[in-house]
Amino acid sequence: MSIAEAETTPLFKLLARRWRLGEEVGDCRFDRAGGRLAFALGDGTLALASMDDPESAQARWRVALDTGRASIAPRRRPVPPLMRLVADVAPLRVAPFGAEGFIVGGASGRLVTVAPDGTTEILVEIDTGAVDAIEPLPDHGALVAAGGVVVRYDGGGGTARALAHMEGPLRALAAAPDGEHVALATPEAVAVIGLAEARRIDLALAGTQVLAWSPEGRRLAIGLAEGGLALLDMEDGRVLRLPDYPAPVRSLDWSADGRQLATGGAFRTIVWDMAEPGDKPRTIETGRAGMVTVEVVRRHPRKPLVAVGYADGSIVIAKIGHRDELLLREPSAGRVENLRWSGDGEHLAFATAQGELGVVDLPPHLFK
């Protein structure tokens, strides 16, 4: 990795568009086209940012003809404000829906669709309870969990179809890539329910924070509140526990080929090598160890890189299998709550516990 020489101006200030709203941020998502970014705020509003930025870092990138030295010019104008839309009672859940829009649900059970221009439309008023989770589907649709019931909504016409049910509120929801299973987590347990066949696997794993399927759908990674994670093998039903994490594992991210699993919850980024045979996978040294826990990790969609957000507010990008790190954001007030890559890997959205949110432009030639 290389860092464009920013002279006296910090790199983060040159690359990032930031907004300080003072509101808790529940989640952030890019739409499928990559043109819009949505933040779910703690006051029940949705904040939208456009990726169409005439002063993006790419547009301000300069290379001196005489020395070949790269630099990024500062912005000339203030960052445009976010578009804010009233969605529902917080906490909000948001996911991409359709080719370009979003679907949003909140504590009242209202589901709202959001068009690229900010136009909203009520899809349905759910009477079974608050929306606990929304999971986007590859076909532009979404799974919505409310009152323990999981319903599939079609991205084209909004057609609804109930798929699964569990007692109690859901903490996490994940659909298998092949569409044949859905994983659900309540405060007390995890269940994997077959949609194409009468198959159900129940696991007594309390305090699950996050669920993540491997790309081929063979394994389900389960982040645990007491630290560590569990791996369910769908072929034989075995569960492998990977303990010894000092903090809850709230973030899991598989590589596109399913050979690596990046996790938070430790004092460094833990990447497990899932390609080698054996009962317990080995870890791949990535980034540097410290005294601050990793809150969230997100793999780059195209490169062997991972974005890492820490409890002290810092954000780094690390190359998997190397100690090298690119420091994007210095330690600041408020832990990093969320990170999201755009589909092309040229934008990284972030949100902190202190209500700062934004998007970092990362031109392709920033990384070698």
mmCIF file of C-alpha atoms in Angstrom:
data_model
loop_
_atom_site.group_PDB
_atom_site.id
_atom_site.type_symbol
_atom_site.label_atom_id
_atom_site.label_comp_id
_atom_site.label_asym_id
_atom_site.label_seq_id
_atom_site.Cartn_x
_atom_site.Cartn_y
_atom_site.Cartn_z
ATOM 1 C CA MET A 1 0.000 0.000 0.000
ATOM 2 C CA SER A 2 1.115 3.563 -0.602
ATOM 3 C CA ILE A 3 -0.086 6.812 0.904
ATOM 4 C CA ALA A 4 -0.478 9.882 -1.284
ATOM 5 C CA GLU A 5 1.729 12.594 0.164
ATOM 6 C CA ALA A 6 -0.613 15.046 1.803
ATOM 7 C CA GLU A 7 2.125 17.383 3.046
ATOM 8 C CA THR A 8 0.748 19.146 6.129
ATOM 9 C CA THR A 9 -2.893 18.127 5.708
ATOM 10 C CA PRO A 10 -3.998 14.849 7.406
ATOM 11 C CA LEU A 11 -4.984 12.139 4.962
ATOM 12 C CA PHE A 12 -8.393 11.546 6.548
ATOM 13 C CA LYS A 13 -9.325 15.210 6.178
ATOM 14 C CA LEU A 14 -8.449 15.066 2.481
ATOM 15 C CA LEU A 15 -10.288 11.827 1.731
ATOM 16 C CA ALA A 16 -13.393 11.965 3.931
ATOM 17 C CA ARG A 17 -16.735 13.716 3.761
ATOM 18 C CA ARG A 18 -17.916 13.996 7.362
ATOM 19 C CA TRP A 19 -21.087 15.067 9.117
ATOM 20 C CA ARG A 20 -21.497 15.539 12.880
ATOM 21 C CA LEU A 21 -25.182 15.008 13.612
ATOM 22 C CA GLY A 22 -24.953 14.037 17.271
ATOM 23 C CA GLU A 23 -27.380 11.182 16.683
ATOM 24 C CA GLU A 24 -26.702 7.525 17.309
ATOM 25 C CA VAL A 25 -26.267 5.618 14.032
ATOM 26 C CA GLY A 26 -27.782 2.135 13.851
ATOM 27 C CA ASP A 27 -26.520 1.028 10.463
ATOM 28 C CA CYS A 28 -25.235 2.314 7.140
ATOM 29 C CA ARG A 29 -25.709 0.764 3.696
ATOM 30 C CA PHE A 30 -24.893 1.514 0.073
ATOM 31 C CA ASP A 31 -27.588 0.882 -2.503
ATOM 32 C CA ARG A 32 -26.917 -1.814 -5.105
ATOM 33 C CA ALA A 33 -25.952 0.676 -7.807
ATOM 34 C CA GLY A 34 -23.447 2.364 -5.506
ATOM 35 C CA GLY A 35 -24.894 5.806 -6.098
ATOM 36 C CA ARG A 36 -26.450 6.397 -2.662
ATOM 37 C CA LEU A 37 -25.487 5.774 0.946
ATOM 38 C CA ALA A 38 -28.068 5.562 3.761
ATOM 39 C CA PHE A 39 -27.511 6.024 7.507
ATOM 40 C CA ALA A 40 -30.185 4.933 10.004
ATOM 41 C CA LEU A 41 -30.224 7.548 12.777
ATOM 42 C CA GLY A 42 -31.316 7.329 16.386
ATOM 43 C CA ASP A 43 -34.071 9.934 16.010
ATOM 44 C CA GLY A 44 -35.975 7.794 13.496
ATOM 45 C CA THR A 45 -34.732 9.573 10.391
ATOM 46 C CA LEU A 46 -32.763 8.225 7.443
ATOM 47 C CA ALA A 47 -29.827 10.301 6.177
ATOM 48 C CA LEU A 48 -28.880 9.947 2.509
ATOM 49 C CA ALA A 49 -25.580 10.860 0.862
ATOM 50 C CA SER A 50 -24.901 10.865 -2.874
ATOM 51 C CA MET A 51 -21.685 9.397 -4.240
ATOM 52 C CA ASP A 52 -21.846 11.916 -7.100
ATOM 53 C CA ASP A 53 -19.230 14.272 -5.689
ATOM 54 C CA PRO A 54 -17.576 16.829 -8.035
ATOM 55 C CA GLU A 55 -14.790 17.263 -5.478
ATOM 56 C CA SER A 56 -14.096 13.604 -4.809
ATOM 57 C CA ALA A 57 -10.561 12.573 -3.879
ATOM 58 C CA GLN A 58 -10.185 11.097 -7.377
ATOM 59 C CA ALA A 59 -10.946 14.491 -8.926
ATOM 60 C CA ARG A 60 -8.462 16.233 -6.602
ATOM 61 C CA TRP A 61 -5.623 13.752 -7.186
ATOM 62 C CA ARG A 62 -2.559 15.407 -8.736
ATOM 63 C CA VAL A 63 0.804 14.093 -9.975
ATOM 64 C CA ALA A 64 3.618 16.576 -10.473
ATOM 65 C CA LEU A 65 5.082 16.350 -13.981
ATOM 66 C CA ASP A 66 8.639 17.146 -12.891
ATOM 67 C CA THR A 67 8.930 14.881 -9.833
ATOM 68 C CA GLY A 68 6.088 12.371 -10.240
ATOM 69 C CA ARG A 69 5.052 13.202 -6.687
ATOM 70 C CA ALA A 70 1.398 12.461 -5.897
ATOM 71 C CA SER A 71 -0.798 14.732 -3.791
ATOM 72 C CA ILE A 72 -4.463 15.421 -3.098
ATOM 73 C CA ALA A 73 -5.632 19.016 -3.184
ATOM 74 C CA PRO A 74 -7.909 20.198 -0.347
ATOM 75 C CA ARG A 75 -11.604 20.790 -1.012
ATOM 76 C CA ARG A 76 -12.559 24.281 -2.114
ATOM 77 C CA ARG A 77 -16.174 24.160 -0.961
ATOM 78 C CA PRO A 78 -17.900 22.796 2.168
ATOM 79 C CA VAL A 79 -19.256 19.247 2.092
ATOM 80 C CA PRO A 80 -22.930 19.307 0.983
ATOM 81 C CA PRO A 81 -25.446 18.462 3.737
ATOM 82 C CA LEU A 82 -27.175 15.103 3.974
ATOM 83 C CA MET A 83 -30.762 14.588 2.872
ATOM 84 C CA ARG A 84 -32.805 13.549 5.925
ATOM 85 C CA LEU A 85 -36.107 11.669 5.725
ATOM 86 C CA VAL A 86 -38.549 10.732 8.478
ATOM 87 C CA ALA A 87 -38.781 6.919 8.385
ATOM 88 C CA ASP A 88 -40.179 5.438 11.625
ATOM 89 C CA VAL A 89 -39.618 5.136 15.360
ATOM 90 C CA ALA A 90 -36.025 4.190 16.211
ATOM 91 C CA PRO A 91 -34.197 1.873 16.194
ATOM 92 C CA LEU A 92 -34.238 1.699 12.414
ATOM 93 C CA ARG A 93 -33.092 -1.169 10.215
ATOM 94 C CA VAL A 94 -32.082 -0.440 6.623
ATOM 95 C CA ALA A 95 -30.977 -2.489 3.606
ATOM 96 C CA PRO A 96 -30.647 -2.020 -0.158
ATOM 97 C CA PHE A 97 -33.893 -2.847 -1.960
ATOM 98 C CA GLY A 98 -34.549 -3.001 -5.676
ATOM 99 C CA ALA A 99 -31.945 -1.848 -8.176
ATOM 100 C CA GLU A 100 -31.181 1.503 -6.522
ATOM 101 C CA GLY A 101 -33.334 2.159 -3.448
ATOM 102 C CA PHE A 102 -33.613 1.095 0.188
ATOM 103 C CA ILE A 103 -36.060 -0.579 2.547
ATOM 104 C CA VAL A 104 -36.371 0.770 6.100
ATOM 105 C CA GLY A 105 -38.210 -0.567 9.153
ATOM 106 C CA GLY A 106 -38.514 0.607 12.740
ATOM 107 C CA ALA A 107 -40.004 0.048 16.173
ATOM 108 C CA SER A 108 -43.603 0.677 15.102
ATOM 109 C CA GLY A 109 -43.466 -2.104 12.498
ATOM 110 C CA ARG A 110 -43.720 0.208 9.523
ATOM 111 C CA LEU A 111 -41.816 -0.795 6.385
ATOM 112 C CA VAL A 112 -40.902 2.033 4.032
ATOM 113 C CA THR A 113 -39.219 1.969 0.627
ATOM 114 C CA VAL A 114 -36.939 4.831 -0.388
ATOM 115 C CA ALA A 115 -36.328 5.759 -4.038
ATOM 116 C CA PRO A 116 -33.010 7.234 -5.265
ATOM 117 C CA ASP A 117 -34.498 10.754 -5.235
ATOM 118 C CA GLY A 118 -35.580 10.392 -1.599
ATOM 119 C CA THR A 119 -39.236 9.648 -2.303
ATOM 120 C CA THR A 120 -40.699 7.351 0.368
ATOM 121 C CA GLU A 121 -43.610 4.935 0.203
ATOM 122 C CA ILE A 122 -45.115 2.815 2.965
ATOM 123 C CA LEU A 123 -44.826 -0.821 1.925
ATOM 124 C CA VAL A 124 -46.720 -2.324 4.854
ATOM 125 C CA GLU A 125 -47.662 -1.705 8.494
ATOM 126 C CA ILE A 126 -46.625 -4.865 10.361
ATOM 127 C CA ASP A 127 -48.878 -5.650 13.320
ATOM 128 C CA THR A 128 -46.722 -8.412 14.846
ATOM 129 C CA GLY A 129 -44.173 -6.061 16.408
ATOM 130 C CA ALA A 130 -41.090 -3.987 15.735
ATOM 131 C CA VAL A 131 -38.794 -4.709 12.817
ATOM 132 C CA ASP A 132 -35.844 -6.557 14.381
ATOM 133 C CA ALA A 133 -33.694 -7.156 11.312
ATOM 134 C CA ILE A 134 -33.582 -6.672 7.538
ATOM 135 C CA GLU A 135 -31.347 -8.790 5.315
ATOM 136 C CA PRO A 136 -30.807 -7.921 1.624
ATOM 137 C CA LEU A 137 -31.098 -10.720 -0.943
ATOM 138 C CA PRO A 138 -29.088 -11.134 -4.171
ATOM 139 C CA ASP A 139 -32.246 -10.851 -6.321
ATOM 140 C CA HIS A 140 -32.866 -7.252 -5.104
ATOM 141 C CA GLY A 141 -35.396 -8.386 -2.500
ATOM 142 C CA ALA A 142 -35.073 -8.501 1.297
ATOM 143 C CA LEU A 143 -35.885 -10.632 4.325
ATOM 144 C CA VAL A 144 -37.635 -8.778 7.151
ATOM 145 C CA ALA A 145 -37.909 -10.138 10.701
ATOM 146 C CA ALA A 146 -40.657 -8.759 12.974
ATOM 147 C CA GLY A 147 -42.338 -10.405 15.947
ATOM 148 C CA GLY A 148 -40.314 -13.572 15.382
ATOM 149 C CA VAL A 149 -41.688 -13.972 11.838
ATOM 150 C CA VAL A 150 -39.391 -13.761 8.800
ATOM 151 C CA VAL A 151 -41.028 -12.489 5.609
ATOM 152 C CA ARG A 152 -39.533 -12.212 2.142
ATOM 153 C CA TYR A 153 -40.324 -9.087 0.113
ATOM 154 C CA ASP A 154 -39.725 -8.978 -3.631
ATOM 155 C CA GLY A 155 -37.637 -6.050 -4.816
ATOM 156 C CA GLY A 156 -39.784 -5.439 -7.868
ATOM 157 C CA GLY A 157 -43.344 -5.440 -6.668
ATOM 158 C CA GLY A 158 -42.974 -5.850 -2.927
ATOM 159 C CA THR A 159 -44.715 -9.240 -2.870
ATOM 160 C CA ALA A 160 -44.572 -10.743 0.657
ATOM 161 C CA ARG A 161 -44.130 -14.396 1.633
ATOM 162 C CA ALA A 162 -43.651 -15.750 5.187
ATOM 163 C CA LEU A 163 -40.666 -18.102 5.454
ATOM 164 C CA ALA A 164 -39.828 -18.892 9.073
ATOM 165 C CA HIS A 165 -40.839 -18.265 12.674
ATOM 166 C CA MET A 166 -39.139 -18.225 16.082
ATOM 167 C CA GLU A 167 -40.425 -17.310 19.521
ATOM 168 C CA GLY A 168 -39.184 -13.979 20.807
ATOM 169 C CA PRO A 169 -37.384 -11.043 19.187
ATOM 170 C CA LEU A 170 -34.568 -11.738 16.744
ATOM 171 C CA ARG A 171 -31.086 -10.379 17.273
ATOM 172 C CA ALA A 172 -29.604 -11.479 13.963
ATOM 173 C CA LEU A 173 -30.779 -12.786 10.598
ATOM 174 C CA ALA A 174 -28.837 -14.235 7.673
ATOM 175 C CA ALA A 175 -29.959 -15.932 4.463
ATOM 176 C CA ALA A 176 -27.793 -18.652 2.943
ATOM 177 C CA PRO A 177 -26.409 -17.728 -0.500
ATOM 178 C CA ASP A 178 -28.256 -20.614 -2.161
ATOM 179 C CA GLY A 179 -31.566 -19.400 -0.725
ATOM 180 C CA GLU A 180 -32.301 -22.804 0.834
ATOM 181 C CA HIS A 181 -31.706 -21.929 4.500
ATOM 182 C CA VAL A 182 -32.117 -18.978 6.834
ATOM 183 C CA ALA A 183 -30.268 -18.533 10.125
ATOM 184 C CA LEU A 184 -31.991 -16.803 13.031
ATOM 185 C CA ALA A 185 -30.673 -15.768 16.443
ATOM 186 C CA THR A 186 -32.691 -14.933 19.554
ATOM 187 C CA PRO A 187 -31.086 -13.906 22.872
ATOM 188 C CA GLU A 188 -31.081 -17.569 23.942
ATOM 189 C CA ALA A 189 -30.445 -19.656 20.826
ATOM 190 C CA VAL A 190 -29.622 -19.937 17.117
ATOM 191 C CA ALA A 191 -31.692 -21.864 14.586
ATOM 192 C CA VAL A 192 -31.051 -22.762 10.957
ATOM 193 C CA ILE A 193 -34.296 -23.434 9.100
ATOM 194 C CA GLY A 194 -34.519 -25.143 5.723
ATOM 195 C CA LEU A 195 -36.765 -23.369 3.243
ATOM 196 C CA ALA A 196 -36.700 -25.984 0.487
ATOM 197 C CA GLU A 197 -36.763 -29.008 2.818
ATOM 198 C CA ALA A 198 -38.113 -29.807 6.288
ATOM 199 C CA ARG A 199 -34.785 -29.405 8.075
ATOM 200 C CA ARG A 200 -34.036 -27.467 11.231
ATOM 201 C CA ILE A 201 -30.879 -27.210 13.346
ATOM 202 C CA ASP A 202 -31.195 -25.722 16.836
ATOM 203 C CA LEU A 203 -28.107 -24.554 18.717
ATOM 204 C CA ALA A 204 -28.063 -23.524 22.379
ATOM 205 C CA LEU A 205 -25.828 -20.511 21.759
ATOM 206 C CA ALA A 206 -26.943 -17.555 23.850
ATOM 207 C CA GLY A 207 -25.935 -13.969 23.241
ATOM 208 C CA THR A 208 -25.281 -14.256 19.518
ATOM 209 C CA GLN A 209 -24.287 -10.891 18.073
ATOM 210 C CA VAL A 210 -23.918 -11.597 14.355
ATOM 211 C CA LEU A 211 -24.415 -14.372 11.774
ATOM 212 C CA ALA A 212 -22.502 -14.774 8.502
ATOM 213 C CA TRP A 213 -22.710 -17.502 5.838
ATOM 214 C CA SER A 214 -19.717 -18.565 3.812
ATOM 215 C CA PRO A 215 -20.209 -17.748 0.088
ATOM 216 C CA GLU A 216 -20.889 -21.363 -0.909
ATOM 217 C CA GLY A 217 -23.351 -21.791 1.988
ATOM 218 C CA ARG A 218 -21.510 -24.689 3.620
ATOM 219 C CA ARG A 219 -20.575 -22.963 6.889
ATOM 220 C CA LEU A 220 -22.306 -20.516 9.207
ATOM 221 C CA ALA A 221 -20.155 -18.277 11.411
ATOM 222 C CA ILE A 222 -21.772 -17.205 14.678
ATOM 223 C CA GLY A 223 -20.376 -14.334 16.770
ATOM 224 C CA LEU A 224 -20.854 -14.747 20.527
ATOM 225 C CA ALA A 225 -21.330 -12.171 23.272
ATOM 226 C CA GLU A 226 -18.996 -13.917 25.731
ATOM 227 C CA GLY A 227 -16.206 -13.701 23.181
ATOM 228 C CA GLY A 228 -15.267 -16.120 20.458
ATOM 229 C CA LEU A 229 -17.279 -17.607 17.654
ATOM 230 C CA ALA A 230 -18.860 -20.855 16.568
ATOM 231 C CA LEU A 231 -18.703 -22.458 13.117
ATOM 232 C CA LEU A 232 -21.573 -24.691 12.002
ATOM 233 C CA ASP A 233 -20.775 -27.142 9.202
ATOM 234 C CA MET A 234 -23.994 -27.711 7.256
ATOM 235 C CA GLU A 235 -22.746 -30.976 5.738
ATOM 236 C CA ASP A 236 -22.286 -32.900 8.988
ATOM 237 C CA GLY A 237 -23.957 -30.624 11.549
ATOM 238 C CA ARG A 238 -20.793 -30.277 13.639
ATOM 239 C CA VAL A 239 -20.121 -27.073 15.600
ATOM 240 C CA LEU A 240 -16.534 -25.877 16.070
ATOM 241 C CA ARG A 241 -15.908 -23.341 18.838
ATOM 242 C CA LEU A 242 -13.121 -20.783 18.427
ATOM 243 C CA PRO A 243 -12.825 -19.139 21.869
ATOM 244 C CA ASP A 244 -10.266 -16.882 23.576
ATOM 245 C CA TYR A 245 -11.611 -13.550 22.345
ATOM 246 C CA PRO A 246 -11.392 -10.785 24.971
ATOM 247 C CA ALA A 247 -14.558 -8.999 23.790
ATOM 248 C CA PRO A 248 -17.884 -9.838 22.103
ATOM 249 C CA VAL A 249 -17.580 -10.731 18.415
ATOM 250 C CA ARG A 250 -19.949 -8.314 16.685
ATOM 251 C CA SER A 251 -18.379 -8.386 13.233
ATOM 252 C CA LEU A 252 -17.687 -11.251 10.790
ATOM 253 C CA ASP A 253 -16.783 -11.065 7.113
ATOM 254 C CA TRP A 254 -15.960 -13.933 4.728
ATOM 255 C CA SER A 255 -13.743 -13.620 1.682
ATOM 256 C CA ALA A 256 -15.464 -14.021 -1.681
ATOM 257 C CA ASP A 257 -13.965 -17.514 -2.128
ATOM 258 C CA GLY A 258 -14.828 -18.636 1.412
ATOM 259 C CA ARG A 259 -11.179 -19.382 2.253
ATOM 260 C CA GLN A 260 -10.808 -16.668 4.918
ATOM 261 C CA LEU A 261 -12.957 -15.265 7.730
ATOM 262 C CA ALA A 262 -12.149 -11.867 9.258
ATOM 263 C CA THR A 263 -13.442 -11.144 12.760
ATOM 264 C CA GLY A 264 -13.584 -8.404 15.373
ATOM 265 C CA GLY A 265 -13.594 -8.760 19.161
ATOM 266 C CA ALA A 266 -9.828 -8.936 19.787
ATOM 267 C CA PHE A 267 -6.881 -6.580 20.194
ATOM 268 C CA ARG A 268 -5.983 -7.047 16.544
ATOM 269 C CA THR A 269 -7.756 -8.173 13.383
ATOM 270 C CA ILE A 270 -8.205 -11.940 13.510
ATOM 271 C CA VAL A 271 -8.352 -13.598 10.086
ATOM 272 C CA TRP A 272 -8.941 -17.351 10.081
ATOM 273 C CA ASP A 273 -7.588 -19.499 7.252
ATOM 274 C CA MET A 274 -10.477 -21.791 6.293
ATOM 275 C CA ALA A 275 -8.729 -23.363 3.299
ATOM 276 C CA GLU A 276 -6.451 -25.765 5.176
ATOM 277 C CA PRO A 277 -7.786 -29.099 6.443
ATOM 278 C CA GLY A 278 -7.946 -29.809 10.144
ATOM 279 C CA ASP A 279 -10.251 -29.454 13.104
ATOM 280 C CA LYS A 280 -9.103 -25.944 13.963
ATOM 281 C CA PRO A 281 -8.119 -23.342 11.364
ATOM 282 C CA ARG A 282 -5.008 -21.250 11.836
ATOM 283 C CA THR A 283 -4.924 -17.473 11.985
ATOM 284 C CA ILE A 284 -3.331 -15.256 9.356
ATOM 285 C CA GLU A 285 -1.311 -12.417 10.870
ATOM 286 C CA THR A 286 -2.920 -9.183 9.722
ATOM 287 C CA GLY A 287 -2.165 -5.656 10.919
ATOM 288 C CA ARG A 288 -0.702 -4.794 14.301
ATOM 289 C CA ALA A 289 -1.691 -5.806 17.808
ATOM 290 C CA GLY A 290 -2.490 -3.138 20.381
ATOM 291 C CA MET A 291 -4.403 -2.433 23.591
ATOM 292 C CA VAL A 292 -7.703 -1.405 21.965
ATOM 293 C CA THR A 293 -10.349 -3.869 20.779
ATOM 294 C CA VAL A 294 -11.511 -4.183 17.185
ATOM 295 C CA GLU A 295 -15.213 -3.316 16.950
ATOM 296 C CA VAL A 296 -15.866 -3.931 13.254
ATOM 297 C CA VAL A 297 -14.052 -5.441 10.259
ATOM 298 C CA ARG A 298 -15.028 -5.296 6.579
ATOM 299 C CA ARG A 299 -13.172 -7.010 3.757
ATOM 300 C CA HIS A 300 -12.542 -5.038 0.588
ATOM 301 C CA PRO A 301 -14.783 -6.435 -2.174
ATOM 302 C CA ARG A 302 -11.946 -6.763 -4.709
ATOM 303 C CA LYS A 303 -8.572 -6.649 -2.949
ATOM 304 C CA PRO A 304 -6.968 -8.641 -0.078
ATOM 305 C CA LEU A 305 -7.563 -5.727 2.290
ATOM 306 C CA VAL A 306 -9.657 -5.253 5.399
ATOM 307 C CA ALA A 307 -11.033 -2.051 6.922
ATOM 308 C CA VAL A 308 -10.866 -2.090 10.713
ATOM 309 C CA GLY A 309 -12.707 0.138 13.194
ATOM 310 C CA TYR A 310 -11.524 0.306 16.816
ATOM 311 C CA ALA A 311 -13.095 1.135 20.169
ATOM 312 C CA ASP A 312 -10.948 4.298 20.380
ATOM 313 C CA GLY A 313 -12.445 5.682 17.159
ATOM 314 C CA SER A 314 -9.504 4.925 14.897
ATOM 315 C CA ILE A 315 -9.914 3.357 11.442
ATOM 316 C CA VAL A 316 -7.165 1.525 9.560
ATOM 317 C CA ILE A 317 -6.884 -0.491 6.372
ATOM 318 C CA ALA A 318 -4.675 -3.555 6.573
ATOM 319 C CA LYS A 319 -3.377 -5.963 3.969
ATOM 320 C CA ILE A 320 -4.314 -9.530 4.870
ATOM 321 C CA GLY A 321 -1.237 -11.558 5.807
ATOM 322 C CA HIS A 322 0.910 -8.448 6.422
ATOM 323 C CA ARG A 323 1.573 -6.077 9.298
ATOM 324 C CA ASP A 324 1.292 -3.012 7.067
ATOM 325 C CA GLU A 325 -1.547 -0.637 7.948
ATOM 326 C CA LEU A 326 -2.865 2.563 6.418
ATOM 327 C CA LEU A 327 -4.152 4.804 9.206
ATOM 328 C CA LEU A 328 -7.243 6.620 7.961
ATOM 329 C CA ARG A 329 -8.705 8.083 11.145
ATOM 330 C CA GLU A 330 -6.746 8.915 14.261
ATOM 331 C CA PRO A 331 -8.137 7.874 17.672
ATOM 332 C CA SER A 332 -11.117 10.143 18.351
ATOM 333 C CA ALA A 333 -14.083 10.421 20.675
ATOM 334 C CA GLY A 334 -16.579 7.635 20.115
ATOM 335 C CA ARG A 335 -15.910 4.038 19.101
ATOM 336 C CA VAL A 336 -16.428 3.011 15.475
ATOM 337 C CA GLU A 337 -19.899 1.459 15.283
ATOM 338 C CA ASN A 338 -19.994 0.504 11.620
ATOM 339 C CA LEU A 339 -18.055 0.331 8.373
ATOM 340 C CA ARG A 340 -19.325 -0.477 4.863
ATOM 341 C CA TRP A 341 -17.514 -0.746 1.533
ATOM 342 C CA SER A 342 -19.189 0.288 -1.694
ATOM 343 C CA GLY A 343 -19.441 -2.476 -4.305
ATOM 344 C CA ASP A 344 -16.463 -1.146 -6.271
ATOM 345 C CA GLY A 345 -14.325 -0.699 -3.156
ATOM 346 C CA GLU A 346 -13.710 3.000 -3.833
ATOM 347 C CA HIS A 347 -15.782 4.304 -0.903
ATOM 348 C CA LEU A 348 -15.774 3.338 2.774
ATOM 349 C CA ALA A 349 -18.709 4.501 4.919
ATOM 350 C CA PHE A 350 -18.258 4.850 8.676
ATOM 351 C CA ALA A 351 -20.287 5.772 11.753
ATOM 352 C CA THR A 352 -19.194 6.382 15.355
ATOM 353 C CA ALA A 353 -20.888 6.269 18.752
ATOM 354 C CA GLN A 354 -20.542 10.048 19.069
ATOM 355 C CA GLY A 355 -22.718 10.719 16.030
ATOM 356 C CA GLU A 356 -19.999 11.383 13.456
ATOM 357 C CA LEU A 357 -20.673 9.691 10.150
ATOM 358 C CA GLY A 358 -19.227 9.944 6.703
ATOM 359 C CA VAL A 359 -17.686 8.316 3.669
ATOM 360 C CA VAL A 360 -14.013 8.052 2.739
ATOM 361 C CA ASP A 361 -13.034 8.198 -0.939
ATOM 362 C CA LEU A 362 -10.253 5.713 -1.732
ATOM 363 C CA PRO A 363 -8.970 6.095 -5.316
ATOM 364 C CA PRO A 364 -7.801 2.768 -6.805
ATOM 365 C CA HIS A 365 -4.222 3.964 -7.243
ATOM 366 C CA LEU A 366 -3.961 4.643 -3.494
ATOM 367 C CA PHE A 367 -3.209 0.925 -3.097
ATOM 368 C CA LYS A 368 -0.469 -0.970 -4.909
#
